[in-house]
Amino acid sequence: MKQAATAGGVTKTAGRDTWKIGETTLTSRFFLGTGLFPNPYVQIEAIEASGAEVLTFAIRRVNLEAAEDDSILQHLQDRKFIYLPNTSGARTAEEAVRIARLARASGLSDWVKVEISANERTLLPDPIETLKATEILVKEGFTVLPYISDDPIICKKLEEAGAAAIMPGAAPIGTGLGILNPYNIGLIVEESHIPVIVDAGLGTASDVTQAMELGVSGVLMNTPVAKAKNPAGMAEAMKLAISAGRLAYLSGRMSKKRYASASSGLESLKLQ
């Protein structure tokens, strides 16, 4: 198949829009969190509707001494997913590294989402501690996906530290405010040579479409799906929004203009 490189290290293959994190090829651009669902059955319905290949969860929610029997994971054993454990709850790089090592030792995954919150009210990420943890975990062979603010400078430093993807937040976790700074997200995509995944703050399908139109490689969501009246329905809506936004990005939007221009040509419509 014919291939062409696009922004963010993403590869567009004619007829099949795939992308890679590290050496892993993905077809879905939807990363789904597993928390907050009312029960496991609703959770599974939403996962199936989303088409997600990558599932994320807080390592601290999992019983690492018997991960295969854990209440979160036991309902997913018959399905093939890539697990992305996160270090939610960590306040320092040292804590995040320790949590990641415990997850790998339990056999969960070599992938880790570094999540270090500096403020309990906003849950905004600590950029300094996140960079420290990323540097350590990359050297230890982890596939590291750091959750970070929408600052293009720190995102670049995380890429240079060896992150496999960057996960800038659209807005604080769980707020559903949508993309507060689309200009910054666009800059991050332009500067990045690794996938950019918008993580946190998205609220509904239009937010997702906007993110994809900005050229990000994927989105990670939990609350907007789990807290919807119909989680499976919202998961499908988000999947469709990802496809629509991605196709619009690849197709290229028209240039914005300051003044009106008639589509049929104004001069030809004037009466003589």
JSON list of C-alpha atoms in Angstrom, two decimals, residues 6 10 12-13 15-17 29 208-217 238-254:
[
{"chain": "A", "resi": 6, "resn": "THR", "atom": "CA", "xyz": [1.84, 13.39, 7.96]},
{"chain": "A", "resi": 10, "resn": "VAL", "atom": "CA", "xyz": [1.38, 9.70, 11.94]},
{"chain": "A", "resi": 12, "resn": "LYS", "atom": "CA", "xyz": [-1.56, 7.60, 6.47]},
{"chain": "A", "resi": 13, "resn": "THR", "atom": "CA", "xyz": [-1.90, 4.40, 4.53]},
{"chain": "A", "resi": 15, "resn": "GLY", "atom": "CA", "xyz": [-7.42, 2.80, 2.47]},
{"chain": "A", "resi": 16, "resn": "ARG", "atom": "CA", "xyz": [-6.41, 2.24, 6.10]},
{"chain": "A", "resi": 17, "resn": "ASP", "atom": "CA", "xyz": [-5.65, 5.07, 8.50]},
{"chain": "A", "resi": 29, "resn": "ARG", "atom": "CA", "xyz": [-7.75, 6.67, 17.79]},
{"chain": "A", "resi": 208, "resn": "VAL", "atom": "CA", "xyz": [-13.56, 15.61, 19.91]},
{"chain": "A", "resi": 209, "resn": "THR", "atom": "CA", "xyz": [-14.11, 16.69, 16.32]},
{"chain": "A", "resi": 210, "resn": "GLN", "atom": "CA", "xyz": [-12.31, 19.97, 17.01]},
{"chain": "A", "resi": 211, "resn": "ALA", "atom": "CA", "xyz": [-9.35, 18.13, 18.51]},
{"chain": "A", "resi": 212, "resn": "MET", "atom": "CA", "xyz": [-9.07, 15.83, 15.51]},
{"chain": "A", "resi": 213, "resn": "GLU", "atom": "CA", "xyz": [-9.42, 18.75, 13.09]},
{"chain": "A", "resi": 214, "resn": "LEU", "atom": "CA", "xyz": [-6.40, 20.31, 14.82]},
{"chain": "A", "resi": 215, "resn": "GLY", "atom": "CA", "xyz": [-4.39, 17.29, 13.72]},
{"chain": "A", "resi": 216, "resn": "VAL", "atom": "CA", "xyz": [-4.00, 15.32, 16.93]},
{"chain": "A", "resi": 217, "resn": "SER", "atom": "CA", "xyz": [-3.45, 11.59, 16.55]},
{"chain": "A", "resi": 238, "resn": "MET", "atom": "CA", "xyz": [-17.28, 9.93, 20.20]},
{"chain": "A", "resi": 239, "resn": "LYS", "atom": "CA", "xyz": [-16.01, 7.28, 17.79]},
{"chain": "A", "resi": 240, "resn": "LEU", "atom": "CA", "xyz": [-17.93, 8.86, 14.92]},
{"chain": "A", "resi": 241, "resn": "ALA", "atom": "CA", "xyz": [-16.66, 12.31, 15.93]},
{"chain": "A", "resi": 242, "resn": "ILE", "atom": "CA", "xyz": [-13.09, 11.03, 15.80]},
{"chain": "A", "resi": 243, "resn": "SER", "atom": "CA", "xyz": [-13.65, 9.72, 12.28]},
{"chain": "A", "resi": 244, "resn": "ALA", "atom": "CA", "xyz": [-15.33, 12.96, 11.12]},
{"chain": "A", "resi": 245, "resn": "GLY", "atom": "CA", "xyz": [-12.63, 15.21, 12.57]},
{"chain": "A", "resi": 246, "resn": "ARG", "atom": "CA", "xyz": [-9.83, 13.05, 11.27]},
{"chain": "A", "resi": 247, "resn": "LEU", "atom": "CA", "xyz": [-11.28, 12.98, 7.75]},
{"chain": "A", "resi": 248, "resn": "ALA", "atom": "CA", "xyz": [-11.77, 16.77, 7.82]},
{"chain": "A", "resi": 249, "resn": "TYR", "atom": "CA", "xyz": [-8.15, 17.24, 8.92]},
{"chain": "A", "resi": 250, "resn": "LEU", "atom": "CA", "xyz": [-6.83, 15.01, 6.15]},
{"chain": "A", "resi": 251, "resn": "SER", "atom": "CA", "xyz": [-9.12, 16.61, 3.56]},
{"chain": "A", "resi": 252, "resn": "GLY", "atom": "CA", "xyz": [-8.05, 20.17, 4.46]},
{"chain": "A", "resi": 253, "resn": "ARG", "atom": "CA", "xyz": [-10.42, 22.93, 5.53]},
{"chain": "A", "resi": 254, "resn": "MET", "atom": "CA", "xyz": [-10.90, 26.11, 3.49]}
]
